[in-house]
């Protein structure tokens, strides 16, 4: 009979995700069950009693949060650990996942090694808990049968419990506190801080910059050693009585229980960054790295530990956005900004589906002759409440969320459809062009050329009537890839314009 490492139920409505995860786990000798809906997941979990459930959040019938809540309400399934596996990455999504009973949260796109390590950790913890229950039952029977061995058996029981408790509250790799222990200590600090009029504690959310490069190039063994070394340096920078925890991956949380003011917290953050930037010597390798830090200086308004971590995480991403290797102090305005950003992202996706985007065609006139040379297609959003919006009101959110590729595709398609109409009406003659703007994030994508070819063929438009405007900055981000794309576009007769030239890389050598 085949021996399995564990029994895992995968719940995801995306067949590709099911196939990849099933193949990954099957190779590691897991018994795998797959379902595509929340309702099926509840039935299979009840009947099969898997050791662990990998659960997607966004599904058509019941979402992942609802499925987890039902599992925890059922005595037959309430102890099955649930790991959420989702593309949602906002702090509020992670907090919700833990509130409904999840034990872990993995963000898509996931790394196979991370998925395997987190599954193994939860299964080992579950097996340890079950082993403890078995040991307890055996000890109780032995007490009745062999009174003379009572003290020895009680001592063994305590030892096992203490070991399991330590493992349940500490990170296996670094020995630091884990999330569970951190949250307990943070909640105690929050309760103690109520009624105080000054800043009394601080939380630092620390994320290593470009750590993935180490794992990808040198392997996880070297990466793990580097994490241990980084943890040691951070811990050495913290005041006595502080708690340093590892959340997983390359993320750490520092809880400083007693601080006097914001300046002292910023000095600690600066000290940590300077120490971490010093080279690390591991085996035959020397590493230089940096760390981004989000800071929350505690005060009266925090009552729940999850909210502190959420805001510290938000501040950390602001630090990364500012150039990495920096720190950022959270403010109430930042929370509102993130909330507005999230809402605008949702509205943008709805706008695409609801056909709220518009193109306005601005004429391009040759001033020497007064002749119309073409049009520039300008993007606008006909917002149902805010009216007609220019790109500056939403473009940064579109680029940050990845929606920009869908918008660029819509602009290209609409422009080509318009060109086809004008072509049929015999309104076009060289050098007449319709120019569209492309995002820097989309320009170097390998699929761009195929997308343009498909649109030109579908609408039977000659490429010489189409112009593409790109910013100088987008050219300089990936100059080699940009040249390849430019060459292929020019081969199709498409005109290229460089926008904002001279505002960034103004050297003519870059232009060449």
Coordinates of C-alpha atoms in Angstrom, one line a residue:
X1 CA 0.0 0.0 0.0
X2 CA 1.4 3.4 -1.0
X3 CA 2.6 5.6 1.8
X4 CA 1.6 9.3 1.6
X5 CA 3.3 12.2 3.2
X6 CA -0.1 13.7 3.9
X7 CA -3.7 14.1 2.5
X8 CA -4.2 17.6 1.0
X9 CA -7.5 19.0 -0.5
X10 CA -7.0 21.8 -3.1
X11 CA -9.9 24.2 -3.6
X12 CA -9.6 26.5 -6.7
X13 CA -11.9 27.3 -9.6
X14 CA -8.9 27.9 -11.9
X15 CA -8.0 24.6 -13.7
X16 CA -4.4 25.8 -14.3
X17 CA -3.9 26.4 -10.6
X18 CA -5.3 23.0 -9.7
X19 CA -3.1 21.3 -12.3
X20 CA 0.1 23.0 -11.1
X21 CA -0.6 22.5 -7.4
X22 CA -1.7 18.8 -7.9
X23 CA 1.4 18.0 -9.9
X24 CA 3.7 19.8 -7.3
X25 CA 2.2 17.9 -4.3
X26 CA 1.9 14.5 -6.0
X27 CA 5.6 14.6 -6.8
X28 CA 6.2 15.1 -3.1
X29 CA 4.2 12.0 -2.2
X30 CA 1.1 13.8 -1.0
X31 CA -2.3 12.3 -1.6
X32 CA -4.1 15.1 -3.5
X33 CA -7.9 15.8 -3.9
X34 CA -9.0 18.7 -6.1
X35 CA -12.4 20.5 -6.2
X36 CA -13.5 23.7 -8.1
X37 CA -16.1 25.1 -5.8
X38 CA -16.7 26.0 -2.2
X39 CA -19.7 23.7 -1.8
X40 CA -17.8 20.7 -3.1
X41 CA -15.0 21.6 -0.7
X42 CA -17.3 21.3 2.3
X43 CA -18.7 17.9 1.1
X44 CA -15.2 16.4 0.4
X45 CA -13.8 17.8 3.7
X46 CA -16.6 16.3 5.7
X47 CA -16.3 12.8 4.0
X48 CA -12.5 12.5 3.4
X49 CA -11.2 14.4 6.5
X50 CA -8.0 15.6 4.7
X51 CA -4.9 16.6 6.7
X52 CA -4.8 20.1 5.3
X53 CA -6.8 22.4 2.9
X54 CA -5.3 24.8 0.3
X55 CA -8.2 27.3 -0.3
X56 CA -8.6 30.0 -2.9
X57 CA -10.6 33.1 -1.9
X58 CA -12.3 34.3 -5.1
X59 CA -14.8 31.5 -6.2
X60 CA -18.1 31.7 -7.9
X61 CA -20.5 30.1 -5.3
X62 CA -19.0 30.4 -1.8
X63 CA -15.8 32.5 -1.5
X64 CA -12.9 31.2 0.5
X65 CA -13.7 33.2 3.6
X66 CA -17.2 31.6 3.8
X67 CA -15.9 28.1 3.2
X68 CA -13.4 28.5 6.1
X69 CA -16.1 29.8 8.4
X70 CA -18.3 26.8 7.7
X71 CA -15.4 24.4 8.2
X72 CA -14.7 25.9 11.6
X73 CA -18.4 25.6 12.6
X74 CA -18.4 21.9 11.9
X75 CA -17.0 19.7 14.7
X76 CA -15.8 17.1 12.1
X77 CA -13.7 19.7 10.2
X78 CA -12.9 22.5 12.6
X79 CA -9.4 21.2 13.4
X80 CA -8.3 20.9 9.7
X81 CA -5.7 23.6 9.0
X82 CA -6.6 26.0 6.2
X83 CA -3.9 27.8 4.2
X84 CA -5.3 30.5 2.0
X85 CA -3.8 30.7 -1.5
X86 CA -4.9 33.9 -3.3
X87 CA -3.8 36.7 -5.7
X88 CA -5.3 39.2 -3.2
X89 CA -2.4 40.9 -1.4
X90 CA -3.9 43.7 0.6
X91 CA -3.3 43.7 4.3
X92 CA -7.1 43.7 4.9
X93 CA -7.4 40.5 2.9
X94 CA -4.7 38.8 5.0
X95 CA -6.3 40.0 8.3
X96 CA -9.7 38.7 7.1
X97 CA -8.2 35.3 6.3
X98 CA -6.8 34.9 9.8
X99 CA -10.0 36.2 11.4
X100 CA -12.1 33.4 9.8
X101 CA -9.7 30.7 11.0
X102 CA -6.9 30.4 8.4
X103 CA -3.5 29.3 9.7
X104 CA -1.4 30.8 6.9
X105 CA -1.7 33.0 3.7
X106 CA 0.3 32.5 0.5
X107 CA 0.1 35.2 -2.2
X108 CA -0.2 34.2 -5.9
X109 CA 1.9 33.9 -7.9
X110 CA 3.4 31.5 -5.5
X111 CA 6.8 29.9 -5.3
X112 CA 6.6 26.1 -5.2
X113 CA 9.3 25.8 -2.4
X114 CA 7.3 28.3 -0.2
X115 CA 4.1 26.3 -0.7
X116 CA 5.8 23.0 0.2
X117 CA 7.5 24.5 3.3
X118 CA 4.4 26.0 4.6
X119 CA 2.3 22.9 4.0
X120 CA 5.0 20.8 5.7
X121 CA 5.1 23.2 8.7
X122 CA 1.3 23.0 9.3
X123 CA 1.2 19.2 8.8
X124 CA 4.1 18.8 11.3
X125 CA 2.3 21.0 13.8
X126 CA -0.9 19.1 13.4
X127 CA 0.8 15.7 13.8
X128 CA 2.6 17.1 16.9
X129 CA -0.8 18.2 18.3
X130 CA -2.3 14.8 17.6
X131 CA 0.7 13.1 19.1
X132 CA 0.3 15.2 22.2
X133 CA -3.4 14.1 22.5
X134 CA -2.3 10.4 22.1
X135 CA 0.4 10.9 24.7
X136 CA -2.1 12.4 27.1
X137 CA -4.4 9.5 26.7
X138 CA -1.7 7.0 27.2
X139 CA -0.4 8.8 30.3
X140 CA -3.8 8.7 31.9
X141 CA -4.1 5.0 31.4
X142 CA -0.6 4.4 32.8
X143 CA -1.4 6.5 35.9
X144 CA -4.3 4.1 36.6
X145 CA -2.2 1.0 36.0
X146 CA 1.2 1.9 37.3
X147 CA 0.9 4.3 40.2
X148 CA 4.6 3.8 40.9
X149 CA 5.6 5.5 37.6
X150 CA 3.3 8.5 38.1
X151 CA 6.0 11.1 38.7
X152 CA 8.1 10.0 35.7
X153 CA 5.2 10.0 33.3
X154 CA 4.0 13.4 34.5
X155 CA 7.5 14.8 33.9
X156 CA 7.6 13.4 30.4
X157 CA 4.2 14.8 29.7
X158 CA 5.3 18.3 30.7
X159 CA 8.5 18.0 28.7
X160 CA 6.5 17.2 25.5
X161 CA 4.0 20.0 26.1
X162 CA 6.7 22.6 26.6
X163 CA 8.5 21.5 23.5
X164 CA 5.3 21.6 21.4
X165 CA 4.4 24.9 22.9
X166 CA 7.8 26.3 22.1
X167 CA 7.6 25.0 18.5
X168 CA 4.1 26.4 18.1
X169 CA 5.3 29.9 19.1
X170 CA 8.7 30.1 17.5
X171 CA 10.1 30.1 14.0
X172 CA 11.9 26.8 13.1
X173 CA 14.6 28.5 11.1
X174 CA 15.7 31.5 13.2
X175 CA 14.3 30.5 16.6
X176 CA 12.6 33.9 16.8
X177 CA 9.0 34.4 17.9
X178 CA 6.5 33.5 15.2
X179 CA 3.3 35.4 14.3
X180 CA 1.2 33.7 17.0
X181 CA 3.6 34.7 19.9
X182 CA 4.1 38.2 18.5
X183 CA 0.3 38.9 18.3
X184 CA -0.1 37.8 21.9
X185 CA 2.7 40.0 23.2
X186 CA 1.5 42.9 21.0
X187 CA -2.1 42.6 22.4
X188 CA -0.7 42.8 25.9
X189 CA 1.2 45.9 25.0
X190 CA -1.9 47.5 23.4
X191 CA -4.0 46.8 26.5
X192 CA -1.3 48.3 28.8
X193 CA -1.0 51.4 26.5
X194 CA -4.7 52.4 27.0
X195 CA -4.9 55.5 29.1
X196 CA -1.3 56.7 28.4
X197 CA -1.0 60.1 26.8
X198 CA 2.4 59.7 25.0
X199 CA 3.9 57.2 22.5
X200 CA 4.7 54.1 24.5
X201 CA 5.6 51.5 22.0
X202 CA 6.5 51.0 18.3
X203 CA 6.2 48.3 15.7
X204 CA 8.6 47.9 12.8
X205 CA 7.7 45.9 9.8
X206 CA 11.0 44.9 8.1
X207 CA 11.2 43.4 4.6
X208 CA 14.5 42.4 3.0
X209 CA 15.1 44.0 -0.5
X210 CA 15.8 41.8 -3.4
X211 CA 16.1 38.7 -1.2
X212 CA 14.5 36.5 -3.9
X213 CA 17.7 37.0 -6.0
X214 CA 19.7 35.1 -3.4
X215 CA 17.3 32.1 -3.3
X216 CA 17.1 32.0 -7.1
X217 CA 20.8 32.3 -7.8
X218 CA 22.4 30.5 -4.8
X219 CA 19.7 28.2 -3.5
X220 CA 17.5 28.2 -0.4
X221 CA 20.2 26.7 1.8
X222 CA 22.4 29.8 1.4
X223 CA 19.2 32.0 1.6
X224 CA 18.3 30.5 4.9
X225 CA 21.7 31.2 6.4
X226 CA 21.5 34.8 5.2
X227 CA 18.1 35.1 6.9
X228 CA 19.5 33.8 10.2
X229 CA 22.4 36.3 9.9
X230 CA 20.1 39.2 9.1
X231 CA 17.8 38.3 12.1
X232 CA 20.9 38.3 14.3
X233 CA 21.9 41.8 13.3
X234 CA 18.4 43.2 13.6
X235 CA 18.0 41.7 17.1
X236 CA 21.3 43.2 18.2
X237 CA 20.0 46.7 17.2
X238 CA 16.8 46.5 19.4
X239 CA 16.6 47.8 22.9
X240 CA 16.4 45.3 25.8
X241 CA 12.9 43.9 26.3
X242 CA 12.0 44.1 22.6
X243 CA 10.5 41.2 20.6
X244 CA 11.7 40.2 17.1
X245 CA 9.5 37.9 15.2
X246 CA 9.7 36.3 11.8
X247 CA 6.4 36.3 9.8
X248 CA 7.8 34.0 7.1
X249 CA 9.9 34.4 4.1
X250 CA 12.1 37.5 4.5
X251 CA 9.6 39.5 6.6
X252 CA 10.3 40.4 10.2
X253 CA 8.4 42.3 12.9
X254 CA 10.1 44.2 15.7
X255 CA 8.0 45.1 18.8
X256 CA 9.7 47.8 20.9
X257 CA 7.7 47.9 24.1
X258 CA 9.0 51.1 25.6
X259 CA 9.9 54.2 23.6
X260 CA 9.7 57.9 24.5
X261 CA 9.0 59.6 21.2
X262 CA 9.0 59.2 17.4
X263 CA 12.6 60.4 17.0
X264 CA 13.9 57.5 19.1
X265 CA 12.1 55.0 17.0
X266 CA 13.5 56.6 13.8
X267 CA 17.0 56.4 15.2
X268 CA 16.5 52.7 15.8
X269 CA 15.2 52.1 12.3
X270 CA 18.2 54.0 10.9
X271 CA 20.6 52.0 13.0
X272 CA 19.1 48.7 11.8
X273 CA 19.4 49.8 8.1
X274 CA 23.0 50.8 8.5
X275 CA 23.9 47.5 10.2
X276 CA 22.1 45.3 7.7
X277 CA 23.8 47.1 4.8
X278 CA 27.2 46.0 6.0
X279 CA 28.5 43.0 4.0
X280 CA 27.6 39.4 5.1
X281 CA 30.2 36.7 4.7
X282 CA 28.5 33.2 4.4
X283 CA 30.6 30.3 3.1
X284 CA 32.5 31.5 0.1
X285 CA 30.0 34.3 -0.6
X286 CA 29.8 37.9 0.4
X287 CA 26.4 39.6 0.4
X288 CA 25.3 43.2 0.5
X289 CA 21.6 43.8 1.0
X290 CA 19.2 46.4 2.4
X291 CA 16.0 46.4 4.3
X292 CA 12.8 48.4 3.9
X293 CA 11.0 49.4 7.2
X294 CA 7.4 50.4 7.9
X295 CA 6.9 52.0 11.3
X296 CA 3.9 52.4 13.5
X297 CA 4.4 54.5 16.7
X298 CA 1.6 53.3 19.0
X299 CA -0.9 55.5 20.6
X300 CA -4.5 55.4 22.0
X301 CA -6.4 54.6 18.8
X302 CA -5.0 51.1 18.4
X303 CA -7.0 48.3 20.2
X304 CA -6.3 45.3 18.0
X305 CA -2.9 43.8 17.1
X306 CA -4.0 43.0 13.6
X307 CA -4.6 46.7 12.9
X308 CA -1.1 47.6 14.0
X309 CA 0.5 45.1 11.6
X310 CA -1.8 46.2 8.8
X311 CA -0.6 49.8 9.1
X312 CA 3.0 48.8 9.5
X313 CA 2.8 46.7 6.4
X314 CA 1.3 49.6 4.5
X315 CA 4.1 51.9 5.6
X316 CA 6.7 49.3 4.6
X317 CA 5.3 49.2 1.0
X318 CA 5.5 53.0 1.0
X319 CA 9.2 52.7 2.0
X320 CA 9.8 50.3 -0.9
X321 CA 8.0 52.6 -3.4
X322 CA 10.3 55.4 -2.3
X323 CA 13.3 53.5 -3.5
X324 CA 13.9 50.6 -1.0
X325 CA 16.5 50.6 1.7
X326 CA 14.4 53.3 3.5
X327 CA 11.9 53.6 6.3
X328 CA 8.5 55.2 6.4
X329 CA 6.4 56.3 9.4
X330 CA 2.7 55.5 9.1
X331 CA 0.2 58.3 9.4
X332 CA -3.6 58.3 9.3
X333 CA -3.5 60.0 5.9
X334 CA -1.6 57.1 4.5
X335 CA -4.4 54.7 5.6
X336 CA -6.9 56.8 3.8
X337 CA -4.7 57.0 0.7
X338 CA -4.3 53.2 0.6
X339 CA -8.1 52.8 1.1
X340 CA -8.8 55.3 -1.8
X341 CA -6.2 53.5 -4.0
X342 CA -7.9 50.2 -3.4
X343 CA -11.4 51.6 -4.2
X344 CA -10.1 53.3 -7.3
X345 CA -8.6 50.0 -8.5
X346 CA -11.9 48.2 -8.1
X347 CA -13.7 51.0 -10.0
X348 CA -11.2 50.9 -12.8
X349 CA -11.8 47.2 -13.3
X350 CA -15.5 47.9 -13.3
X351 CA -15.0 50.7 -15.8
X352 CA -13.4 48.4 -18.3
X353 CA -16.3 46.0 -18.0
X354 CA -18.9 48.8 -18.1
X355 CA -17.4 50.5 -21.2
X356 CA -16.8 53.7 -19.4
X357 CA -13.4 54.5 -21.0
X358 CA -13.4 57.0 -23.9
X359 CA -10.9 58.2 -26.5
X360 CA -10.8 61.9 -27.4
X361 CA -8.9 62.6 -30.7
X362 CA -6.8 65.8 -30.5
X363 CA -5.8 67.1 -34.0
X364 CA -2.2 67.4 -35.0
X365 CA -1.7 70.3 -37.4
X366 CA 1.4 71.3 -39.4
X367 CA 1.8 75.0 -38.5
X368 CA 3.8 75.8 -41.6
X369 CA 1.0 74.6 -44.0
X370 CA -2.0 74.5 -41.8
X371 CA -2.6 70.9 -43.0
X372 CA -4.1 68.3 -40.7
X373 CA -1.5 65.6 -40.1
X374 CA -3.4 63.3 -37.8
X375 CA -4.8 62.9 -34.3
X376 CA -3.5 61.9 -30.9
X377 CA -5.8 59.5 -29.1
X378 CA -6.3 60.8 -25.6
X379 CA -7.7 58.5 -22.9
X380 CA -10.5 59.7 -20.7
X381 CA -12.7 57.9 -18.1
X382 CA -16.4 58.8 -18.0
X383 CA -16.8 58.2 -14.3
X384 CA -20.5 57.8 -13.3
X385 CA -20.1 60.1 -10.3
X386 CA -17.0 62.2 -10.9
X387 CA -17.5 63.0 -14.5
X388 CA -14.9 63.0 -17.3
X389 CA -11.4 62.2 -15.8
X390 CA -8.0 62.7 -17.4
X391 CA -5.4 60.0 -17.0
X392 CA -3.5 61.8 -14.2
X393 CA -6.5 61.0 -11.9
X394 CA -6.1 57.2 -12.3
X395 CA -3.1 56.2 -14.4
X396 CA -0.8 55.6 -11.4
X397 CA -3.3 53.3 -9.8
X398 CA -3.7 51.4 -13.1
X399 CA 0.0 50.9 -13.4
X400 CA 0.4 49.8 -9.7
X401 CA -2.4 47.3 -10.0
X402 CA -1.6 45.9 -13.4
X403 CA -4.8 47.1 -14.9
X404 CA -2.8 49.3 -17.3
X405 CA -2.2 46.4 -19.7
X406 CA -5.9 45.9 -20.1
X407 CA -6.3 49.7 -20.6
X408 CA -3.5 49.8 -23.2
X409 CA -5.1 46.9 -25.1
X410 CA -8.4 48.7 -25.1
X411 CA -6.8 52.0 -26.4
X412 CA -5.0 50.1 -29.2
X413 CA -8.1 48.2 -30.2
X414 CA -10.3 51.3 -30.2
X415 CA -7.8 53.4 -32.1
X416 CA -7.5 50.6 -34.8
X417 CA -11.2 50.3 -35.0
X418 CA -11.5 54.1 -35.6
X419 CA -8.7 54.0 -38.2
X420 CA -10.6 51.2 -40.0
X421 CA -13.7 53.3 -40.1
X422 CA -11.8 56.4 -41.5
X423 CA -10.0 54.2 -44.0
X424 CA -13.3 52.9 -45.4
X425 CA -14.6 56.5 -45.7
X426 CA -11.4 57.4 -47.6
X427 CA -10.4 59.9 -45.1
X428 CA -6.8 58.7 -44.7
X429 CA -3.7 59.5 -46.8
X430 CA -0.1 59.5 -45.8
X431 CA 1.4 61.0 -43.6
X432 CA -1.9 61.0 -41.7
X433 CA -1.6 59.1 -38.4
X434 CA -3.5 58.3 -35.2
X435 CA -1.1 58.2 -32.3
X436 CA -1.7 56.3 -29.0
X437 CA 0.2 56.4 -25.8
X438 CA 1.6 53.2 -24.2
X439 CA 2.6 52.6 -20.6
X440 CA 6.2 52.0 -19.8
X441 CA 5.2 48.8 -18.0
X442 CA 3.5 47.5 -21.1
X443 CA 6.0 48.6 -23.8
X444 CA 8.7 46.0 -23.3
X445 CA 6.2 43.1 -22.9
X446 CA 7.0 40.3 -25.5
X447 CA 3.3 39.9 -26.3
X448 CA 3.0 43.6 -27.5
X449 CA 4.1 42.9 -31.1
X450 CA 1.7 40.0 -31.5
X451 CA -1.0 42.1 -30.0
X452 CA -0.4 45.0 -32.5
X453 CA -0.2 42.5 -35.4
X454 CA -3.5 40.9 -34.4
X455 CA -5.3 44.3 -34.2
X456 CA -3.9 45.5 -37.5
X457 CA -4.9 42.3 -39.3
X458 CA -8.3 42.1 -37.6
X459 CA -9.2 45.7 -38.6
X460 CA -7.3 45.6 -41.9
X461 CA -5.4 48.7 -41.0
X462 CA -2.0 49.7 -42.6
X463 CA 0.6 50.1 -39.9
X464 CA 1.8 53.4 -41.5
X465 CA -1.4 55.1 -40.2
X466 CA -0.7 54.1 -36.6
X467 CA 1.6 56.0 -34.3
X468 CA 2.8 55.0 -30.9
X469 CA 4.1 57.4 -28.3
X470 CA 6.3 56.3 -25.5
X471 CA 8.1 58.3 -22.8
X472 CA 11.9 58.6 -22.7
X473 CA 11.8 57.0 -19.3
X474 CA 10.2 53.8 -20.6
X475 CA 12.9 53.5 -23.2
X476 CA 15.7 53.8 -20.6
X477 CA 14.1 51.3 -18.1
X478 CA 15.0 48.4 -20.5
X479 CA 17.0 49.8 -23.4
X480 CA 17.9 46.5 -25.0
X481 CA 14.3 45.2 -25.0
X482 CA 13.0 48.6 -26.1
X483 CA 15.3 48.7 -29.1
X484 CA 14.0 45.3 -30.2
X485 CA 10.4 46.4 -29.9
X486 CA 11.1 49.7 -31.7
X487 CA 12.7 47.8 -34.6
X488 CA 9.8 45.4 -35.0
X489 CA 7.3 48.3 -34.8
X490 CA 9.2 50.3 -37.5
X491 CA 9.2 47.2 -39.7
X492 CA 5.5 47.4 -39.7
X493 CA 5.5 51.0 -40.8
X494 CA 4.3 52.3 -37.4
X495 CA 5.6 55.7 -36.5
X496 CA 7.3 56.1 -33.1
X497 CA 7.3 59.3 -31.1
X498 CA 9.3 59.9 -27.9
X499 CA 7.4 61.9 -25.3
X500 CA 9.0 64.0 -22.6
X501 CA 12.4 63.8 -24.1
X502 CA 15.0 65.8 -22.1
X503 CA 13.0 65.6 -18.9
X504 CA 15.0 62.6 -17.7
X505 CA 17.8 61.0 -19.7
X506 CA 18.5 64.1 -21.8
X507 CA 21.9 62.9 -23.2
X508 CA 21.9 62.4 -27.0
X509 CA 23.9 59.2 -26.5
X510 CA 20.8 57.7 -25.0
X511 CA 18.7 58.8 -27.9
X512 CA 21.1 57.1 -30.3

